[in-house]
PDB file of N, CA and C in Angstrom:
ATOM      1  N   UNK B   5      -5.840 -33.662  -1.425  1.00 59.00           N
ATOM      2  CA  UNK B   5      -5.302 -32.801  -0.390  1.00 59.00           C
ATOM      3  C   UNK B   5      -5.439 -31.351  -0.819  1.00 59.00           C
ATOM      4  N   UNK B   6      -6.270 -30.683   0.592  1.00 64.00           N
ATOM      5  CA  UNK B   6      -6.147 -29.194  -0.287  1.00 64.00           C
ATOM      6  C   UNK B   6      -4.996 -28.529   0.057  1.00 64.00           C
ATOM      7  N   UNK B   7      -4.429 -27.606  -1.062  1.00 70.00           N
ATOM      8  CA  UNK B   7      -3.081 -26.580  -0.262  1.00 70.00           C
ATOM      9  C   UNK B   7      -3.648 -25.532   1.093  1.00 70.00           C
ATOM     10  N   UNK B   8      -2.671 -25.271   1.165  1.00 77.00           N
ATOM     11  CA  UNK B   8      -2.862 -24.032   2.651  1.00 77.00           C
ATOM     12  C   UNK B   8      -3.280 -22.702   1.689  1.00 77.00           C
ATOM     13  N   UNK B   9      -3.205 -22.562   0.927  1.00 82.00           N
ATOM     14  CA  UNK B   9      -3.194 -21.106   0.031  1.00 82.00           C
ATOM     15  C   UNK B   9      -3.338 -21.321  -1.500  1.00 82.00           C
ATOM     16  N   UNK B  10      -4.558 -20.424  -1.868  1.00 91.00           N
ATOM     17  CA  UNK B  10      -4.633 -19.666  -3.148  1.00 91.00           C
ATOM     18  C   UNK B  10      -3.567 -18.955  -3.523  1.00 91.00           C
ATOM     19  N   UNK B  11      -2.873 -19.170  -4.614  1.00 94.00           N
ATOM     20  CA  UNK B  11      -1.964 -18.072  -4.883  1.00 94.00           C
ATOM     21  C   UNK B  11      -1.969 -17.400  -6.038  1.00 94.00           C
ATOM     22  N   UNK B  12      -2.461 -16.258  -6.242  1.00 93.00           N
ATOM     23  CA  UNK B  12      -2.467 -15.424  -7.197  1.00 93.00           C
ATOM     24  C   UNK B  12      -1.438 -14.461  -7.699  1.00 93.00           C
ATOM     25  N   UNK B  13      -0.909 -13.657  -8.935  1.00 95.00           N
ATOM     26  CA  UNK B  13       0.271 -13.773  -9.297  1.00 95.00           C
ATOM     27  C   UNK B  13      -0.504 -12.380 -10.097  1.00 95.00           C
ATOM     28  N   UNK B  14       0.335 -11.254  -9.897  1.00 93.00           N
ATOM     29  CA  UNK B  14       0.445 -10.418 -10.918  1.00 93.00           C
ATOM     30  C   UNK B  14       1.293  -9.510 -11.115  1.00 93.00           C
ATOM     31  N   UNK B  15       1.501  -8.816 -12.248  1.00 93.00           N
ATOM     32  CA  UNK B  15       2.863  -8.014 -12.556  1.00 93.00           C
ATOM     33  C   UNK B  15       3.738  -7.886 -11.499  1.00 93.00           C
ATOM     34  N   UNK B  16       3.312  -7.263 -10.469  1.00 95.00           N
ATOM     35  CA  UNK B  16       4.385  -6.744  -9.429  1.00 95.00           C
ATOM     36  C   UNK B  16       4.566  -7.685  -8.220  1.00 95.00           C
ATOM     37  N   UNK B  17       3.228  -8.427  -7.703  1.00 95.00           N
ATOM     38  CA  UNK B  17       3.267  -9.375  -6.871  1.00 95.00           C
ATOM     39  C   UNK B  17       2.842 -11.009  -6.999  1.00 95.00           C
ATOM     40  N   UNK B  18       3.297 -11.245  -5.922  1.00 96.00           N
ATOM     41  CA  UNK B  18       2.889 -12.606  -5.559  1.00 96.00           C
ATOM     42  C   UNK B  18       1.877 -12.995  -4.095  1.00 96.00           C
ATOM     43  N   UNK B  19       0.603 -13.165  -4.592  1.00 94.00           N
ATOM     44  CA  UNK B  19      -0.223 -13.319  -3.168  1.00 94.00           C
ATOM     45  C   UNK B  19      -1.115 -14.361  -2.677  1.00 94.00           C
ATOM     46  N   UNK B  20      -0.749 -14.836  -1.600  1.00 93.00           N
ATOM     47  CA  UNK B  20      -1.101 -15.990  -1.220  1.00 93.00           C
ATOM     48  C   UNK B  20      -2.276 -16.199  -0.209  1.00 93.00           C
ATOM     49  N   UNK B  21      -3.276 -16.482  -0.599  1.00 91.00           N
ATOM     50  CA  UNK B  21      -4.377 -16.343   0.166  1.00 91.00           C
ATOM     51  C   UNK B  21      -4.682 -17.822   0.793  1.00 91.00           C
ATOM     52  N   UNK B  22      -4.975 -17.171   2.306  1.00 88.00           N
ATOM     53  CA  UNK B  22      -5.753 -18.876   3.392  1.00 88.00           C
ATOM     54  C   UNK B  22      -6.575 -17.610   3.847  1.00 88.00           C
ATOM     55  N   UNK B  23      -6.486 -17.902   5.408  1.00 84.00           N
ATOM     56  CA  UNK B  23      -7.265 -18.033   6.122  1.00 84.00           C
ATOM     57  C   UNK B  23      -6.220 -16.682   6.812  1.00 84.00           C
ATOM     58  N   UNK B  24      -5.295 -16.085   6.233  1.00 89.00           N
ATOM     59  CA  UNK B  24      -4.142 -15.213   6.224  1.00 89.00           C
ATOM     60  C   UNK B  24      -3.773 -14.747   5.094  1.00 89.00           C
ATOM     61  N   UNK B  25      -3.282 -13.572   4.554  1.00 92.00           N
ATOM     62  CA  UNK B  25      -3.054 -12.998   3.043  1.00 92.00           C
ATOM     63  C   UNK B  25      -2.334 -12.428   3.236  1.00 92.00           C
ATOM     64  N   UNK B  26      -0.780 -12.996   2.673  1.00 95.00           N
ATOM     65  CA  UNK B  26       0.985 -12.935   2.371  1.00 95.00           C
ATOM     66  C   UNK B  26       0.729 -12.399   1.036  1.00 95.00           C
ATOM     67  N   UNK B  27       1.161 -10.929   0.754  1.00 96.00           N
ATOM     68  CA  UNK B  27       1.670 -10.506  -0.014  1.00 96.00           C
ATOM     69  C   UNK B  27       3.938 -10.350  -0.917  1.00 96.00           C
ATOM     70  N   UNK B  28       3.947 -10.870  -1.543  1.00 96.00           N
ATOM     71  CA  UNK B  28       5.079 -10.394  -2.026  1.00 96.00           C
ATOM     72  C   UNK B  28       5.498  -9.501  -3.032  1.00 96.00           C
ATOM     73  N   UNK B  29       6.283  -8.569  -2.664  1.00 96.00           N
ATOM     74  CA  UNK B  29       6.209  -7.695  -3.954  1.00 96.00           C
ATOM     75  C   UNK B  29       7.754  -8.400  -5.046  1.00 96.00           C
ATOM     76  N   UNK B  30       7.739  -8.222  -6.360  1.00 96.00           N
ATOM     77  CA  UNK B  30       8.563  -9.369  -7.347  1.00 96.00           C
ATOM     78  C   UNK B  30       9.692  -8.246  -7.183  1.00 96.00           C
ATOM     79  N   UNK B  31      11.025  -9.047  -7.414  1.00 96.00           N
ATOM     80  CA  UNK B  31      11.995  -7.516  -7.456  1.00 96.00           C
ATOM     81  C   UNK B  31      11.991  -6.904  -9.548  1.00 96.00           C
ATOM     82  N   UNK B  32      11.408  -6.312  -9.655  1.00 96.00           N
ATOM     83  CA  UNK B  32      10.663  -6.048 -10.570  1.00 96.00           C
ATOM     84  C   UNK B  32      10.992  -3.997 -11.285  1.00 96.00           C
ATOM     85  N   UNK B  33      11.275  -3.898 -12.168  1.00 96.00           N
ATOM     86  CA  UNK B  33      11.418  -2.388 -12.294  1.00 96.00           C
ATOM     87  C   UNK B  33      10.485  -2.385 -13.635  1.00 96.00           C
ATOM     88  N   UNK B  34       9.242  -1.601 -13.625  1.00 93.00           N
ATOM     89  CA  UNK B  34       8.474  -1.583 -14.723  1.00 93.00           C
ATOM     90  C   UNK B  34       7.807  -0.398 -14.786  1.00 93.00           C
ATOM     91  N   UNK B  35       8.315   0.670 -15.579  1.00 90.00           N
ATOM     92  CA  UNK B  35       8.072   1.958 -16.069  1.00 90.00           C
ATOM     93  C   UNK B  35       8.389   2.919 -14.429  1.00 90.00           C
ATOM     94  N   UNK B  36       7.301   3.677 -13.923  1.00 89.00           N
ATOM     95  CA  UNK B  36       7.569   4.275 -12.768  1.00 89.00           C
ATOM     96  C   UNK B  36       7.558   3.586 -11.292  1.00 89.00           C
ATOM     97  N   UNK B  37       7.311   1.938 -11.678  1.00 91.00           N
ATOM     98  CA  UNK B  37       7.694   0.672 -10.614  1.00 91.00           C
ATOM     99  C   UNK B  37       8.880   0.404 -10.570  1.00 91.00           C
ATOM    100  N   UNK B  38       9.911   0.611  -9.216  1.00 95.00           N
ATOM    101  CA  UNK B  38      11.107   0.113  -9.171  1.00 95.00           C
ATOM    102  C   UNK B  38      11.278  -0.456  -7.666  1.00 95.00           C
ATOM    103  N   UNK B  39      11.315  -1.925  -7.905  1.00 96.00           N
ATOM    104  CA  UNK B  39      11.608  -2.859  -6.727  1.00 96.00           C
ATOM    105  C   UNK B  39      12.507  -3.682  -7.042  1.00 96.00           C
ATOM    106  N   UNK B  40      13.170  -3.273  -7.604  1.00 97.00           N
ATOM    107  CA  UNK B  40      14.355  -4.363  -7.656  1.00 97.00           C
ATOM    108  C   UNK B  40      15.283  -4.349  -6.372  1.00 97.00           C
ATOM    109  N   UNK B  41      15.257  -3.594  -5.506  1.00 96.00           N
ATOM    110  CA  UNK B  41      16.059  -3.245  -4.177  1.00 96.00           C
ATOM    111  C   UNK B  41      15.271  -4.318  -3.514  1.00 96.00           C
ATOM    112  N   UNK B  42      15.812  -4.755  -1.833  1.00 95.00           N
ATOM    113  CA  UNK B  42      14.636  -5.098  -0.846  1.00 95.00           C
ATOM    114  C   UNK B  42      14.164  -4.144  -0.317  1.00 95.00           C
ATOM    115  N   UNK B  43      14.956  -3.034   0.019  1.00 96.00           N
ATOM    116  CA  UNK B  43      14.581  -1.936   1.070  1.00 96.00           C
ATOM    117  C   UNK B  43      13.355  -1.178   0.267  1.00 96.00           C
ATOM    118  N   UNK B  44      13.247  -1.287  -1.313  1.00 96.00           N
ATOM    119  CA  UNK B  44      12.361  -0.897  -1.910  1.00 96.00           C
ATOM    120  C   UNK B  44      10.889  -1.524  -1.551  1.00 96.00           C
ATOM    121  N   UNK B  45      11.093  -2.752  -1.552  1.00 96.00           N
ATOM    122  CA  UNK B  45       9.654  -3.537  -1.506  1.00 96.00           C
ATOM    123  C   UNK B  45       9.530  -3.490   0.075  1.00 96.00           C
ATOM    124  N   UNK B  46      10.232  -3.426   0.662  1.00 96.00           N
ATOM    125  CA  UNK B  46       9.697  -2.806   1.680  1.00 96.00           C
ATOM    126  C   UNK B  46       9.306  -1.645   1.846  1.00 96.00           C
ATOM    127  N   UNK B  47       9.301  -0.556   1.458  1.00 96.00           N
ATOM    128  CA  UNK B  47       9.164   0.784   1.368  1.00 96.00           C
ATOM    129  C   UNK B  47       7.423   0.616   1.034  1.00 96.00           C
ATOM    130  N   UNK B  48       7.444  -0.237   0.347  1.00 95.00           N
ATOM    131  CA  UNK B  48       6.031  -0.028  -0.329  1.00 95.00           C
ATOM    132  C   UNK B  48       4.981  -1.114   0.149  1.00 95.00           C
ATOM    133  N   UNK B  49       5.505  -1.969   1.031  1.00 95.00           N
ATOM    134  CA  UNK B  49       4.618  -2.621   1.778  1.00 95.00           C
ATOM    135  C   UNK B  49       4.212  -1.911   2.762  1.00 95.00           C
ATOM    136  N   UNK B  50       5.372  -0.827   3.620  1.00 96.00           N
ATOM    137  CA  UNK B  50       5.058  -0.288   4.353  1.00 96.00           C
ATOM    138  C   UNK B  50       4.023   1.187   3.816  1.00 96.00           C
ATOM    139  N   UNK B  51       4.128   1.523   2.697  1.00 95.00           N
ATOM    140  CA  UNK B  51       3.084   2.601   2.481  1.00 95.00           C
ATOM    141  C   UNK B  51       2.102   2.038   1.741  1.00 95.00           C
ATOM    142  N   UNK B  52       1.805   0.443   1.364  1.00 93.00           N
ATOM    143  CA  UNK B  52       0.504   0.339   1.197  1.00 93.00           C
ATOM    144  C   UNK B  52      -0.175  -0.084   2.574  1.00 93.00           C
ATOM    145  N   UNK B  53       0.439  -0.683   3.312  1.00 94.00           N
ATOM    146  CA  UNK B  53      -0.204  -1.174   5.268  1.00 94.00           C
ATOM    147  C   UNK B  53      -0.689   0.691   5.558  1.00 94.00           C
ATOM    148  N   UNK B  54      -0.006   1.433   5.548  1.00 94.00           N
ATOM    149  CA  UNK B  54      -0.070   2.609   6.015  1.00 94.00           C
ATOM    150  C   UNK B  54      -1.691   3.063   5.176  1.00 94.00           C
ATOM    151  N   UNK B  55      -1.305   2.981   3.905  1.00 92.00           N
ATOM    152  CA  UNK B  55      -2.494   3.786   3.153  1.00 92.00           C
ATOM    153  C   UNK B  55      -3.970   2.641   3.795  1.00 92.00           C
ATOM    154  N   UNK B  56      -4.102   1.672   3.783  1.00 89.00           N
ATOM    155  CA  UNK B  56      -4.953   1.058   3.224  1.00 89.00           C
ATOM    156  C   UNK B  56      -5.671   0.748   4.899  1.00 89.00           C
ATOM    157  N   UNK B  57      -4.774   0.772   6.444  1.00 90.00           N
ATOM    158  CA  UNK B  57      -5.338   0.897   7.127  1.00 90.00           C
ATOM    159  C   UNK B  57      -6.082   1.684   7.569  1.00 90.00           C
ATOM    160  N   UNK B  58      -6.141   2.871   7.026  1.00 89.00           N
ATOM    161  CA  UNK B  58      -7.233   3.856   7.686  1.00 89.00           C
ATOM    162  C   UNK B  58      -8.367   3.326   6.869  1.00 89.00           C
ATOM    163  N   UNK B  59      -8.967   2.742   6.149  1.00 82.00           N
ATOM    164  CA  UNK B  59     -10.139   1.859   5.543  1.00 82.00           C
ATOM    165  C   UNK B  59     -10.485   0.695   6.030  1.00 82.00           C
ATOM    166  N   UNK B  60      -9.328  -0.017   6.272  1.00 83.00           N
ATOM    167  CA  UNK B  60      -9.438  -1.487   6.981  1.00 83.00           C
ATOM    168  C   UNK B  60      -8.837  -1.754   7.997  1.00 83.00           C
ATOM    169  N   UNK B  61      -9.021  -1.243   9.475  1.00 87.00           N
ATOM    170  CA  UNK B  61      -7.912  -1.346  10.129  1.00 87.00           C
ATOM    171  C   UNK B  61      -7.384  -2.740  10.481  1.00 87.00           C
ATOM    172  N   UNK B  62      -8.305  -3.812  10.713  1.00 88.00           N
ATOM    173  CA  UNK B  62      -8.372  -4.889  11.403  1.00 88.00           C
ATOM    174  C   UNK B  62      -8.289  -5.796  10.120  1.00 88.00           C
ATOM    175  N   UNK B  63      -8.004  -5.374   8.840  1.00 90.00           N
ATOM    176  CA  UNK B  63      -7.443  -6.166   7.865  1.00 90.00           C
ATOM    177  C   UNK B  63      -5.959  -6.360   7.577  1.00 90.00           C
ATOM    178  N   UNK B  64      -5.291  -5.255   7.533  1.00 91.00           N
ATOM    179  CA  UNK B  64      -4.127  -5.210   7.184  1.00 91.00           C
ATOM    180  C   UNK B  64      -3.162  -4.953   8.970  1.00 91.00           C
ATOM    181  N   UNK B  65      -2.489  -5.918   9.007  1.00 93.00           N
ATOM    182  CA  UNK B  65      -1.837  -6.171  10.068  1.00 93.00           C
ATOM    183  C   UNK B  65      -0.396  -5.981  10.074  1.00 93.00           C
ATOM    184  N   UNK B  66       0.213  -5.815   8.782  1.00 94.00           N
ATOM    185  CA  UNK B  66       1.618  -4.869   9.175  1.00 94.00           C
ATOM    186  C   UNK B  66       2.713  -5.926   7.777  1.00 94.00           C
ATOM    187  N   UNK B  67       3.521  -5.749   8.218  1.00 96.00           N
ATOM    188  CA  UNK B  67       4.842  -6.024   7.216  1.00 96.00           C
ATOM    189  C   UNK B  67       6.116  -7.131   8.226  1.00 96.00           C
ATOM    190  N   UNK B  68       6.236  -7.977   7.320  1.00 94.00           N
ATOM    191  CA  UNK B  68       6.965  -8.520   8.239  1.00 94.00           C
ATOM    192  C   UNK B  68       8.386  -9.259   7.372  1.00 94.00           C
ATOM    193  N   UNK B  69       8.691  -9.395   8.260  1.00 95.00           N
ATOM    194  CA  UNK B  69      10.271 -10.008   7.538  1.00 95.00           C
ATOM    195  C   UNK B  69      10.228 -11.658   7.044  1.00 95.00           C
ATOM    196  N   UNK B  70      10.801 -11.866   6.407  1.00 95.00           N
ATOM    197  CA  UNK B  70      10.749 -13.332   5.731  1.00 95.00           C
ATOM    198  C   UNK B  70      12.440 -13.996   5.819  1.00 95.00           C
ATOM    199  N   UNK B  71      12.488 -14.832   6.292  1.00 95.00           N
ATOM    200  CA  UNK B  71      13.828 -15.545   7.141  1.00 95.00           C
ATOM    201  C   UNK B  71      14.735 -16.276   5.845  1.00 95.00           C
ATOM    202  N   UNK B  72      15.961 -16.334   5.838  1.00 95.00           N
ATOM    203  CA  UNK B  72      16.736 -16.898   5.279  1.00 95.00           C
ATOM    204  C   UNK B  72      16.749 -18.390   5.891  1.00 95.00           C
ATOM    205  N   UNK B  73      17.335 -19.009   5.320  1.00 96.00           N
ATOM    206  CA  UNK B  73      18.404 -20.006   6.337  1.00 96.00           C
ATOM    207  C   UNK B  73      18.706 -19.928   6.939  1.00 96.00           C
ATOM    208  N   UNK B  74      20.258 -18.557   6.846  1.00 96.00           N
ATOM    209  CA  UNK B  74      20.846 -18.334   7.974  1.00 96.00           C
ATOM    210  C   UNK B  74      19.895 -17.418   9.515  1.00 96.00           C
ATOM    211  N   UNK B  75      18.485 -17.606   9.080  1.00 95.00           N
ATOM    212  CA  UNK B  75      17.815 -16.673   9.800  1.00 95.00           C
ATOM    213  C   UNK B  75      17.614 -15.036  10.019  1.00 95.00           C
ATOM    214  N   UNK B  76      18.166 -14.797   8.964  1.00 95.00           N
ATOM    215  CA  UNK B  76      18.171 -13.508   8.599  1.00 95.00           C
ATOM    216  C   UNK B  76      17.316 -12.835   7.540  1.00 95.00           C
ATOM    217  N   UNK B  77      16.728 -11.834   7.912  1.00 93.00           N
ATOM    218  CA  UNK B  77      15.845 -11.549   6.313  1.00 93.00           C
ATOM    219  C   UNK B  77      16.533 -11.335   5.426  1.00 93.00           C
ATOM    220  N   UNK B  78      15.435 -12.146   4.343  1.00 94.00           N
ATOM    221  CA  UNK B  78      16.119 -12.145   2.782  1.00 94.00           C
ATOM    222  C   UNK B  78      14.834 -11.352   1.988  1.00 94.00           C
ATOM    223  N   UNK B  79      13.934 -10.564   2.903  1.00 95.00           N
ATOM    224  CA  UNK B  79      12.690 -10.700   1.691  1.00 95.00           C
ATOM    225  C   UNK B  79      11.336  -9.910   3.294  1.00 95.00           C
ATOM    226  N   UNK B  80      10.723  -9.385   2.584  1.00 95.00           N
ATOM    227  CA  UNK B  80       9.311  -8.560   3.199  1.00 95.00           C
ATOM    228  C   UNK B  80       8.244  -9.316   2.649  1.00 95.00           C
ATOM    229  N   UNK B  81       7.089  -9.048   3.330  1.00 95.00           N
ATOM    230  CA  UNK B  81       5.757  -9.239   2.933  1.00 95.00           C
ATOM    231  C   UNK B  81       4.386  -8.689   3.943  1.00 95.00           C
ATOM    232  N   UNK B  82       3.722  -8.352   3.212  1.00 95.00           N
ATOM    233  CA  UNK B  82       2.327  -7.490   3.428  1.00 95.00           C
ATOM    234  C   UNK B  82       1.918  -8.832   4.236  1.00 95.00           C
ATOM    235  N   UNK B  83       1.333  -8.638   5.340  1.00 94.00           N
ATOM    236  CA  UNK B  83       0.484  -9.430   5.880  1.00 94.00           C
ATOM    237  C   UNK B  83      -0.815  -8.924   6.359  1.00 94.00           C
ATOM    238  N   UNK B  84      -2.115  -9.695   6.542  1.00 93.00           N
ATOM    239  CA  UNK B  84      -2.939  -9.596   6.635  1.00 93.00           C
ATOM    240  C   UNK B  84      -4.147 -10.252   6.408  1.00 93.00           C
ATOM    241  N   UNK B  85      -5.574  -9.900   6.971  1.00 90.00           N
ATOM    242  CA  UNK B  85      -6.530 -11.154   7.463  1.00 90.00           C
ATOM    243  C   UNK B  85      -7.120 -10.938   5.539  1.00 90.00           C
ATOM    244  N   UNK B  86      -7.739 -12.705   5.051  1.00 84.00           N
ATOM    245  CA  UNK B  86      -8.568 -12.187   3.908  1.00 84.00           C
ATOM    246  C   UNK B  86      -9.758 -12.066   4.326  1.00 84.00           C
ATOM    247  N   UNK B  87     -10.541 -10.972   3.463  1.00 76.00           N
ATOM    248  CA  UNK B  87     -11.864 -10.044   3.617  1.00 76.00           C
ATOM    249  C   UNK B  87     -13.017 -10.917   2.973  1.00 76.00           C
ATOM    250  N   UNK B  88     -13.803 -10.973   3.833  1.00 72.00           N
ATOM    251  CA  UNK B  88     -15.322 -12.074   3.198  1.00 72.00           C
ATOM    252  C   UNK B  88     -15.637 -11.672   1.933  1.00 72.00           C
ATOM    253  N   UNK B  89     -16.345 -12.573   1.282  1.00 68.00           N
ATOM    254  CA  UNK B  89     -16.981 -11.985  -0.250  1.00 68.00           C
ATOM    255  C   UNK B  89     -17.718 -10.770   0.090  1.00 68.00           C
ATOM    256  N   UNK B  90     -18.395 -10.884   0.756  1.00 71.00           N
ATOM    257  CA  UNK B  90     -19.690 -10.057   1.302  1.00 71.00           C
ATOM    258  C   UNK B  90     -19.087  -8.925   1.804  1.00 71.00           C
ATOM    259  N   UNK B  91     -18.314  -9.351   2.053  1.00 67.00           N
ATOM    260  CA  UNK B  91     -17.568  -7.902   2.704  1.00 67.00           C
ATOM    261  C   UNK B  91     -17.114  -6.711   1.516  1.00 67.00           C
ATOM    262  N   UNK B  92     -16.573  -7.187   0.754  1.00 64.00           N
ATOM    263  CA  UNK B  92     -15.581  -6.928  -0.010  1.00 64.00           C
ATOM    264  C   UNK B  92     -16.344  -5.480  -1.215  1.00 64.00           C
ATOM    265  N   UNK B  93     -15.899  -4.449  -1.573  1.00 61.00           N
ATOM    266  CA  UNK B  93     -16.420  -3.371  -2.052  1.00 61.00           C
ATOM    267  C   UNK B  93     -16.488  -4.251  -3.481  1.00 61.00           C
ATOM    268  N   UNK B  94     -17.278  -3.670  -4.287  1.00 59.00           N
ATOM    269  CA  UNK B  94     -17.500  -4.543  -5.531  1.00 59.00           C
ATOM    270  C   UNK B  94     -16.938  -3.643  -6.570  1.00 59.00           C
ATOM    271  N   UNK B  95     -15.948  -4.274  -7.094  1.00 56.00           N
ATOM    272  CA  UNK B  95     -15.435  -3.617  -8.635  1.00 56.00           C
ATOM    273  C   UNK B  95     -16.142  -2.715  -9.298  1.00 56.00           C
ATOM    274  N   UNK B  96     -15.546  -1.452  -9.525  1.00 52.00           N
ATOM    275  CA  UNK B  96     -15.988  -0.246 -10.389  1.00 52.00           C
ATOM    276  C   UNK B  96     -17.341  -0.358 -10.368  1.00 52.00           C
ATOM    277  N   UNK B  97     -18.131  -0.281  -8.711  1.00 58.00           N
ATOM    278  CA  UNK B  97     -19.160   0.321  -8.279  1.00 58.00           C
ATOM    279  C   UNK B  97     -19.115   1.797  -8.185  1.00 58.00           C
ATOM    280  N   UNK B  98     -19.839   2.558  -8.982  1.00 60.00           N
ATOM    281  CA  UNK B  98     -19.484   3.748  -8.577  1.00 60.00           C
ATOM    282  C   UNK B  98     -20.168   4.515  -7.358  1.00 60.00           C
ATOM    283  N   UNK B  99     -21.218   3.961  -6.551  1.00 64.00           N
ATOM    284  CA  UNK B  99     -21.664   4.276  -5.485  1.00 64.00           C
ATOM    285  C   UNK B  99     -20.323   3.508  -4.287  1.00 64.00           C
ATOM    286  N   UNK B 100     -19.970   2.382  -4.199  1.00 56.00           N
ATOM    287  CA  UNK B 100     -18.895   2.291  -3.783  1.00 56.00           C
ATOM    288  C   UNK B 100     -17.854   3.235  -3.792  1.00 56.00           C
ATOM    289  N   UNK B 101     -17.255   2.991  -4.616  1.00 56.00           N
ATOM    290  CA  UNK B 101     -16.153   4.382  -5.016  1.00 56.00           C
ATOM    291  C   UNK B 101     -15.880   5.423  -4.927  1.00 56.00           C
ATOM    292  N   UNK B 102     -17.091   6.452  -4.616  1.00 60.00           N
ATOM    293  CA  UNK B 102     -17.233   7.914  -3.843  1.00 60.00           C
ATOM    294  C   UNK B 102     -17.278   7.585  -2.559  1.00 60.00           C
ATOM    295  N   UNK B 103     -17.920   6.692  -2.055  1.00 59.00           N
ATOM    296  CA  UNK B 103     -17.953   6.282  -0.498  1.00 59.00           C
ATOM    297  C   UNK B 103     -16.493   6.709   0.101  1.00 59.00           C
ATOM    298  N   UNK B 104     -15.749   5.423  -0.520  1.00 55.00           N
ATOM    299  CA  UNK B 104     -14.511   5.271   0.029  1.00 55.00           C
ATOM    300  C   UNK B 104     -13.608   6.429  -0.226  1.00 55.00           C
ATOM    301  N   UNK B 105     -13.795   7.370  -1.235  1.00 57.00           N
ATOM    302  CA  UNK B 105     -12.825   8.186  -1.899  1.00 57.00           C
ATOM    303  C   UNK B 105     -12.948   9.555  -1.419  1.00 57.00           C
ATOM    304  N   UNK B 106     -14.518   9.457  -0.109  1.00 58.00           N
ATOM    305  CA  UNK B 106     -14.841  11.077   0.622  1.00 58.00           C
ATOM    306  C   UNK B 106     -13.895  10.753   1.612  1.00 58.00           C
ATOM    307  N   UNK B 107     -13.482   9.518   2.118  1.00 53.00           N
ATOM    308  CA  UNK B 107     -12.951   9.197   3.575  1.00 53.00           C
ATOM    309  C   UNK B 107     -11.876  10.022   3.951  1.00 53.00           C
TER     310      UNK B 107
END
């Protein structure tokens, strides 16, 4: 049986890749990183959706709330479509990298 999602894991997040890409940010405080709040990791879902759509608009699709039990948010996450291989800018290309960095 395959799972619904890849999930990849690093310092600050948790991200879950299908056919859809759920970001979580960890409540986490590490040097000038401080998310240990929720309103924090939200703060910063909402200014990476912000930064990262003027590059991708039709990738990154917004921030959304994540439900308790009682149906109430307990928790944020980055949502958004995942980007083809082919698509995808290639690691510390440096013809890549000025591209994106005149925008």
């Amino acid at each position: 049986m395959r799972s619904w999602a890849d999930i990849k894991e690093t310092h600050a997040s948790v991200i879950f890749l299908g056919d859809h890409v759920f970001k979580l940010r960890k409540p986490v405080k590490l040097g000038s990183l401080d998310y240990t709040t929720r309103e924090a990791r939200q703060a910063v879902c909402r200014d990476e959706v912000g930064l990262n759509r003027r590059l991708a608009p039709d990738v990154y699709q917004g921030v959304a709330d994540v439900l308790g039990p009682d149906g109430q948010p307990c928790e944020h996450r980055l949502a958004g479509l995942q980007i083809a291989a082919d698509d995808r800018v290639p690691a510390y290309h440096p013809e890549a990298v000025q591209r994106i960095t005149a925008v």
